[in-house]
PDB file of C-alpha atoms in Angstrom:
ATOM      1  CA  VAL A 940       0.000   0.000   0.000  1.00 80.00           C
ATOM      2  CA  GLU A 941       2.806   2.415   0.868  1.00 88.00           C
ATOM      3  CA  GLY A 942       4.538   1.687  -2.427  1.00 88.00           C
ATOM      4  CA  LEU A 943       1.376   2.371  -4.404  1.00 87.00           C
ATOM      5  CA  LYS A 944       0.877   5.646  -2.522  1.00 92.00           C
ATOM      6  CA  ALA A 945       4.473   6.637  -3.277  1.00 91.00           C
ATOM      7  CA  GLY A 946       4.037   5.790  -6.950  1.00 89.00           C
ATOM      8  CA  LEU A 947       0.883   7.873  -7.200  1.00 91.00           C
ATOM      9  CA  GLU A 948       2.589  10.727  -5.366  1.00 93.00           C
ATOM     10  CA  ALA A 949       5.516  10.626  -7.811  1.00 91.00           C
ATOM     11  CA  ILE A 950       3.083  11.009 -10.691  1.00 93.00           C
ATOM     12  CA  ARG A 951       1.296  13.846  -8.883  1.00 93.00           C
ATOM     13  CA  LEU A 952       4.622  15.610  -8.462  1.00 92.00           C
ATOM     14  CA  ASP A 953       5.711  15.076 -12.084  1.00 92.00           C
ATOM     15  CA  ASP A 954       3.159  13.641 -14.484  1.00 94.00           C
ATOM     16  CA  ARG A 955       5.560  14.161 -17.428  1.00 97.00           C
ATOM     17  CA  ASN A 956       8.306  11.919 -16.048  1.00 97.00           C
ATOM     18  CA  ALA A 957       8.364   8.428 -17.580  1.00 97.00           C
ATOM     19  CA  TYR A 958      10.185   7.082 -14.522  1.00 96.00           C
ATOM     20  CA  SER A 959       7.306   8.186 -12.271  1.00 96.00           C
ATOM     21  CA  HIS A 960       4.895   6.108 -14.317  1.00 97.00           C
ATOM     22  CA  TYR A 961       7.358   3.217 -14.493  1.00 97.00           C
ATOM     23  CA  GLY A 962       7.646   3.294 -10.694  1.00 96.00           C
ATOM     24  CA  LEU A 963       3.885   3.031 -10.326  1.00 97.00           C
ATOM     25  CA  ALA A 964       3.789   0.283 -12.964  1.00 97.00           C
ATOM     26  CA  ILE A 965       6.391  -1.944 -11.331  1.00 97.00           C
ATOM     27  CA  ILE A 966       4.899  -1.485  -7.859  1.00 96.00           C
ATOM     28  CA  SER A 967       1.461  -2.237  -9.285  1.00 97.00           C
ATOM     29  CA  VAL A 968       2.675  -5.462 -10.902  1.00 97.00           C
ATOM     30  CA  TYR A 969       4.066  -6.717  -7.618  1.00 95.00           C
ATOM     31  CA  SER A 970       0.849  -5.642  -5.869  1.00 95.00           C
ATOM     32  CA  GLY A 971      -1.274  -7.615  -8.324  1.00 96.00           C
ATOM     33  CA  ALA A 972      -2.864  -4.482  -9.820  1.00 96.00           C
ATOM     34  CA  PHE A 973      -2.139  -5.515 -13.404  1.00 98.00           C
ATOM     35  CA  GLU A 974      -4.536  -3.152 -15.173  1.00 97.00           C
ATOM     36  CA  GLN A 975      -3.112  -0.191 -13.294  1.00 97.00           C
ATOM     37  CA  ALA A 976       0.384  -1.435 -14.081  1.00 98.00           C
ATOM     38  CA  ALA A 977      -0.397  -1.662 -17.787  1.00 98.00           C
ATOM     39  CA  ARG A 978      -1.907   1.840 -17.857  1.00 98.00           C
ATOM     40  CA  ALA A 979       1.094   3.310 -16.054  1.00 98.00           C
ATOM     41  CA  ALA A 980       3.521   1.500 -18.365  1.00 98.00           C
ATOM     42  CA  GLU A 981       1.614   2.679 -21.436  1.00 98.00           C
ATOM     43  CA  ARG A 982       1.786   6.249 -20.134  1.00 98.00           C
ATOM     44  CA  ALA A 983       5.546   5.919 -19.583  1.00 98.00           C
ATOM     45  CA  ILE A 984       5.913   4.738 -23.186  1.00 98.00           C
ATOM     46  CA  GLU A 985       3.699   7.567 -24.420  1.00 98.00           C
ATOM     47  CA  LEU A 986       5.985  10.053 -22.657  1.00 98.00           C
ATOM     48  CA  SER A 987       9.168   8.441 -23.984  1.00 98.00           C
ATOM     49  CA  HIS A 988       8.872   6.075 -26.963  1.00 97.00           C
ATOM     50  CA  SER A 989      12.406   4.795 -26.405  1.00 98.00           C
ATOM     51  CA  PHE A 990      11.943   4.025 -22.683  1.00 98.00           C
ATOM     52  CA  ALA A 991      12.891   0.352 -22.504  1.00 98.00           C
ATOM     53  CA  LEU A 992      11.687  -0.154 -18.929  1.00 98.00           C
ATOM     54  CA  GLY A 993       8.215   1.008 -19.910  1.00 98.00           C
ATOM     55  CA  TYR A 994       7.937  -1.719 -22.535  1.00 98.00           C
ATOM     56  CA  LEU A 995       9.430  -4.335 -20.242  1.00 98.00           C
ATOM     57  CA  VAL A 996       7.056  -3.657 -17.360  1.00 98.00           C
ATOM     58  CA  LEU A 997       4.114  -3.528 -19.789  1.00 98.00           C
ATOM     59  CA  GLY A 998       5.074  -7.023 -20.946  1.00 98.00           C
ATOM     60  CA  MET A 999       5.425  -8.152 -17.348  1.00 98.00           C
ATOM     61  CA  ALA A1000       1.985  -6.781 -16.443  1.00 98.00           C
ATOM     62  CA  ARG A1001       0.395  -8.518 -19.407  1.00 98.00           C
ATOM     63  CA  LEU A1002       2.143 -11.817 -18.699  1.00 98.00           C
ATOM     64  CA  TYR A1003       1.219 -11.826 -15.022  1.00 98.00           C
ATOM     65  CA  SER A1004      -2.392 -10.957 -15.844  1.00 98.00           C
ATOM     66  CA  GLY A1005      -2.629 -14.046 -18.075  1.00 98.00           C
ATOM     67  CA  ASN A1006      -2.106 -12.393 -21.464  1.00 98.00           C
ATOM     68  CA  ALA A1007       1.027 -14.254 -22.564  1.00 98.00           C
ATOM     69  CA  ALA A1008       0.604 -13.484 -26.266  1.00 98.00           C
ATOM     70  CA  GLY A1009       0.138  -9.778 -25.516  1.00 98.00           C
ATOM     71  CA  ALA A1010       3.320  -9.736 -23.420  1.00 98.00           C
ATOM     72  CA  ILE A1011       5.632 -10.860 -26.220  1.00 98.00           C
ATOM     73  CA  SER A1012       5.842  -7.693 -28.315  1.00 98.00           C
ATOM     74  CA  PRO A1013       6.525  -5.218 -25.484  1.00 98.00           C
ATOM     75  CA  LEU A1014       9.132  -7.526 -23.941  1.00 98.00           C
ATOM     76  CA  GLN A1015      10.861  -7.897 -27.317  1.00 98.00           C
ATOM     77  CA  GLN A1016      10.749  -4.127 -27.855  1.00 98.00           C
ATOM     78  CA  GLY A1017      12.198  -3.412 -24.415  1.00 98.00           C
ATOM     79  CA  LEU A1018      15.059  -5.855 -25.008  1.00 98.00           C
ATOM     80  CA  LYS A1019      15.670  -4.345 -28.444  1.00 98.00           C
ATOM     81  CA  LEU A1020      15.898  -0.853 -26.941  1.00 98.00           C
ATOM     82  CA  SER A1021      18.274  -1.941 -24.179  1.00 97.00           C
ATOM     83  CA  PRO A1022      20.177  -5.007 -25.417  1.00 97.00           C
ATOM     84  CA  HIS A1023      23.171  -4.745 -23.065  1.00 96.00           C
ATOM     85  CA  ASP A1024      21.534  -4.161 -19.692  1.00 95.00           C
ATOM     86  CA  PRO A1025      23.116  -6.633 -17.246  1.00 94.00           C
ATOM     87  CA  GLN A1026      19.661  -7.267 -15.743  1.00 94.00           C
ATOM     88  CA  ASN A1027      18.263  -8.510 -19.058  1.00 97.00           C
ATOM     89  CA  PHE A1028      18.349 -12.097 -17.832  1.00 97.00           C
ATOM     90  CA  VAL A1029      15.147 -11.296 -15.928  1.00 97.00           C
ATOM     91  CA  TRP A1030      13.444  -9.909 -19.044  1.00 97.00           C
ATOM     92  CA  HIS A1031      14.642 -12.807 -21.213  1.00 98.00           C
ATOM     93  CA  ASP A1032      13.148 -15.186 -18.627  1.00 98.00           C
ATOM     94  CA  LEU A1033       9.822 -13.375 -18.743  1.00 98.00           C
ATOM     95  CA  LEU A1034       9.848 -13.341 -22.535  1.00 98.00           C
ATOM     96  CA  ALA A1035      10.630 -17.067 -22.522  1.00 98.00           C
ATOM     97  CA  LEU A1036       7.636 -17.678 -20.253  1.00 98.00           C
ATOM     98  CA  ALA A1037       5.387 -15.548 -22.461  1.00 98.00           C
ATOM     99  CA  LEU A1038       6.494 -17.499 -25.520  1.00 98.00           C
ATOM    100  CA  LEU A1039       6.085 -20.823 -23.727  1.00 98.00           C
ATOM    101  CA  PHE A1040       2.570 -19.996 -22.523  1.00 98.00           C
ATOM    102  CA  ALA A1041       1.705 -18.663 -25.985  1.00 98.00           C
ATOM    103  CA  GLY A1042       2.534 -22.076 -27.466  1.00 98.00           C
ATOM    104  CA  GLN A1043       6.020 -21.367 -28.810  1.00 98.00           C
ATOM    105  CA  PRO A1044       8.237 -23.659 -26.698  1.00 98.00           C
ATOM    106  CA  GLU A1045      11.169 -23.790 -29.128  1.00 98.00           C
ATOM    107  CA  THR A1046      11.444 -20.002 -29.346  1.00 98.00           C
ATOM    108  CA  ALA A1047      10.925 -19.849 -25.581  1.00 98.00           C
ATOM    109  CA  ARG A1048      13.847 -22.220 -25.045  1.00 98.00           C
ATOM    110  CA  ASP A1049      16.057 -20.065 -27.276  1.00 98.00           C
ATOM    111  CA  GLU A1050      15.100 -16.978 -25.272  1.00 98.00           C
ATOM    112  CA  ALA A1051      15.815 -18.707 -21.965  1.00 98.00           C
ATOM    113  CA  LEU A1052      19.241 -19.699 -23.283  1.00 98.00           C
ATOM    114  CA  LYS A1053      19.956 -15.987 -23.799  1.00 98.00           C
ATOM    115  CA  ALA A1054      19.174 -15.432 -20.116  1.00 97.00           C
ATOM    116  CA  LEU A1055      21.444 -18.338 -19.180  1.00 97.00           C
ATOM    117  CA  LYS A1056      24.352 -16.705 -21.032  1.00 97.00           C
ATOM    118  CA  ILE A1057      23.943 -13.574 -18.919  1.00 96.00           C
ATOM    119  CA  ARG A1058      23.411 -15.340 -15.569  1.00 95.00           C
ATOM    120  CA  PRO A1059      24.468 -19.011 -15.807  1.00 93.00           C
ATOM    121  CA  SER A1060      23.364 -20.056 -12.331  1.00 89.00           C
ATOM    122  CA  TRP A1061      20.047 -18.189 -12.066  1.00 94.00           C
ATOM    123  CA  ARG A1062      17.561 -20.724 -10.749  1.00 95.00           C
ATOM    124  CA  THR A1063      14.573 -19.215 -12.527  1.00 95.00           C
ATOM    125  CA  THR A1064      16.244 -19.564 -15.918  1.00 97.00           C
ATOM    126  CA  LEU A1065      17.024 -23.187 -15.179  1.00 97.00           C
ATOM    127  CA  GLU A1066      13.379 -23.757 -14.202  1.00 96.00           C
ATOM    128  CA  VAL A1067      12.155 -22.060 -17.379  1.00 97.00           C
ATOM    129  CA  LEU A1068      14.515 -24.174 -19.477  1.00 98.00           C
ATOM    130  CA  ALA A1069      13.226 -27.327 -17.771  1.00 98.00           C
ATOM    131  CA  ALA A1070       9.650 -26.282 -18.597  1.00 98.00           C
ATOM    132  CA  CYS A1071      10.557 -25.493 -22.210  1.00 98.00           C
ATOM    133  CA  HIS A1072      12.273 -28.831 -22.714  1.00 98.00           C
ATOM    134  CA  THR A1073       9.319 -30.612 -21.119  1.00 98.00           C
ATOM    135  CA  ALA A1074       6.945 -28.877 -23.547  1.00 98.00           C
ATOM    136  CA  LEU A1075       9.220 -29.965 -26.400  1.00 98.00           C
ATOM    137  CA  GLY A1076       9.146 -33.572 -25.185  1.00 98.00           C
ATOM    138  CA  GLU A1077      12.863 -33.456 -24.375  1.00 98.00           C
ATOM    139  CA  ILE A1078      12.496 -35.056 -20.978  1.00 98.00           C
ATOM    140  CA  GLN A1079      16.158 -35.854 -20.339  1.00 98.00           C
ATOM    141  CA  ALA A1080      17.189 -32.247 -21.008  1.00 97.00           C
ATOM    142  CA  ALA A1081      14.333 -31.060 -18.791  1.00 97.00           C
ATOM    143  CA  LYS A1082      15.526 -33.327 -15.966  1.00 97.00           C
ATOM    144  CA  SER A1083      19.084 -32.045 -16.370  1.00 96.00           C
ATOM    145  CA  TYR A1084      18.033 -28.405 -16.052  1.00 96.00           C
ATOM    146  CA  ALA A1085      15.764 -29.228 -13.115  1.00 95.00           C
ATOM    147  CA  GLU A1086      18.650 -30.986 -11.326  1.00 95.00           C
ATOM    148  CA  ILE A1087      20.993 -28.066 -11.950  1.00 93.00           C
ATOM    149  CA  GLY A1088      18.261 -25.730 -10.669  1.00 90.00           C
ATOM    150  CA  ARG A1089      17.899 -27.729  -7.465  1.00 90.00           C
ATOM    151  CA  ALA A1090      21.651 -27.405  -6.950  1.00 87.00           C
ATOM    152  CA  HIS A1091      21.147 -23.622  -6.981  1.00 75.00           C
ATOM    153  CA  VAL A1092      18.358 -23.713  -4.417  1.00 62.00           C
ATOM    154  CA  SER A1093      19.964 -20.849  -2.481  1.00 52.00           C
ATOM    155  CA  THR A1094      19.554 -18.569  -5.495  1.00 50.00           C
ATOM    156  CA  PRO A1095      16.206 -16.808  -5.159  1.00 54.00           C
ATOM    157  CA  SER A1096      13.669 -17.422  -7.882  1.00 52.00           C
ATOM    158  CA  HIS A1097      12.072 -14.177  -9.094  1.00 53.00           C
ATOM    159  CA  THR A1098       9.209 -15.995 -10.763  1.00 54.00           C
ATOM    160  CA  ASP A1099       7.440 -19.007  -9.391  1.00 51.00           C
ATOM    161  CA  ILE A1100       5.993 -20.436 -12.605  1.00 49.00           C
ATOM    162  CA  SER A1101       3.628 -22.628 -10.623  1.00 47.00           C
ATOM    163  CA  ARG A1102       1.877 -19.413  -9.485  1.00 47.00           C
ATOM    164  CA  MET A1103       1.384 -17.992 -12.969  1.00 50.00           C
ATOM    165  CA  PRO A1104      -2.242 -17.568 -14.058  1.00 52.00           C
ATOM    166  CA  SER A1105      -3.591 -20.763 -15.606  1.00 49.00           C
ATOM    167  CA  SER A1106      -5.038 -18.806 -18.534  1.00 47.00           C
ATOM    168  CA  ALA A1107      -1.565 -17.654 -19.578  1.00 44.00           C
TER     169      ALA A1107
END
């Protein structure tokens, strides 16, 4: 609640600042207010068409609300606008999940491999790769990634794919 209040206050103080709207968007995603998150992200993009974080959080809001297909384009655009951000492993993971849930497991696997190159021991990426390989019927590869992921159990997982909306 405090975060949402702070995000709204930032916009009140400077409605023309894309970062203000991004702040509200990211807080809204983590608060489960996906429609508000999408509106704030869209406003950030409207204010700055080259604002990568706006596209990325729009994709995140859509994915978490169950609109996997609608998440793909903004996530791709955000990664295109900021291809060298060291945090891109998170966005590649989310794009991989969007692609997987949209019925594109091979492309999803390729995207997750991009995340793995950036952060080789990130548990979430290993989990996403296991899910992609399972969807592709590559059970041995899926088991391998799952085992590696269990070995990195101390690494926090930023996305629990078992908690994703079933309509994704």
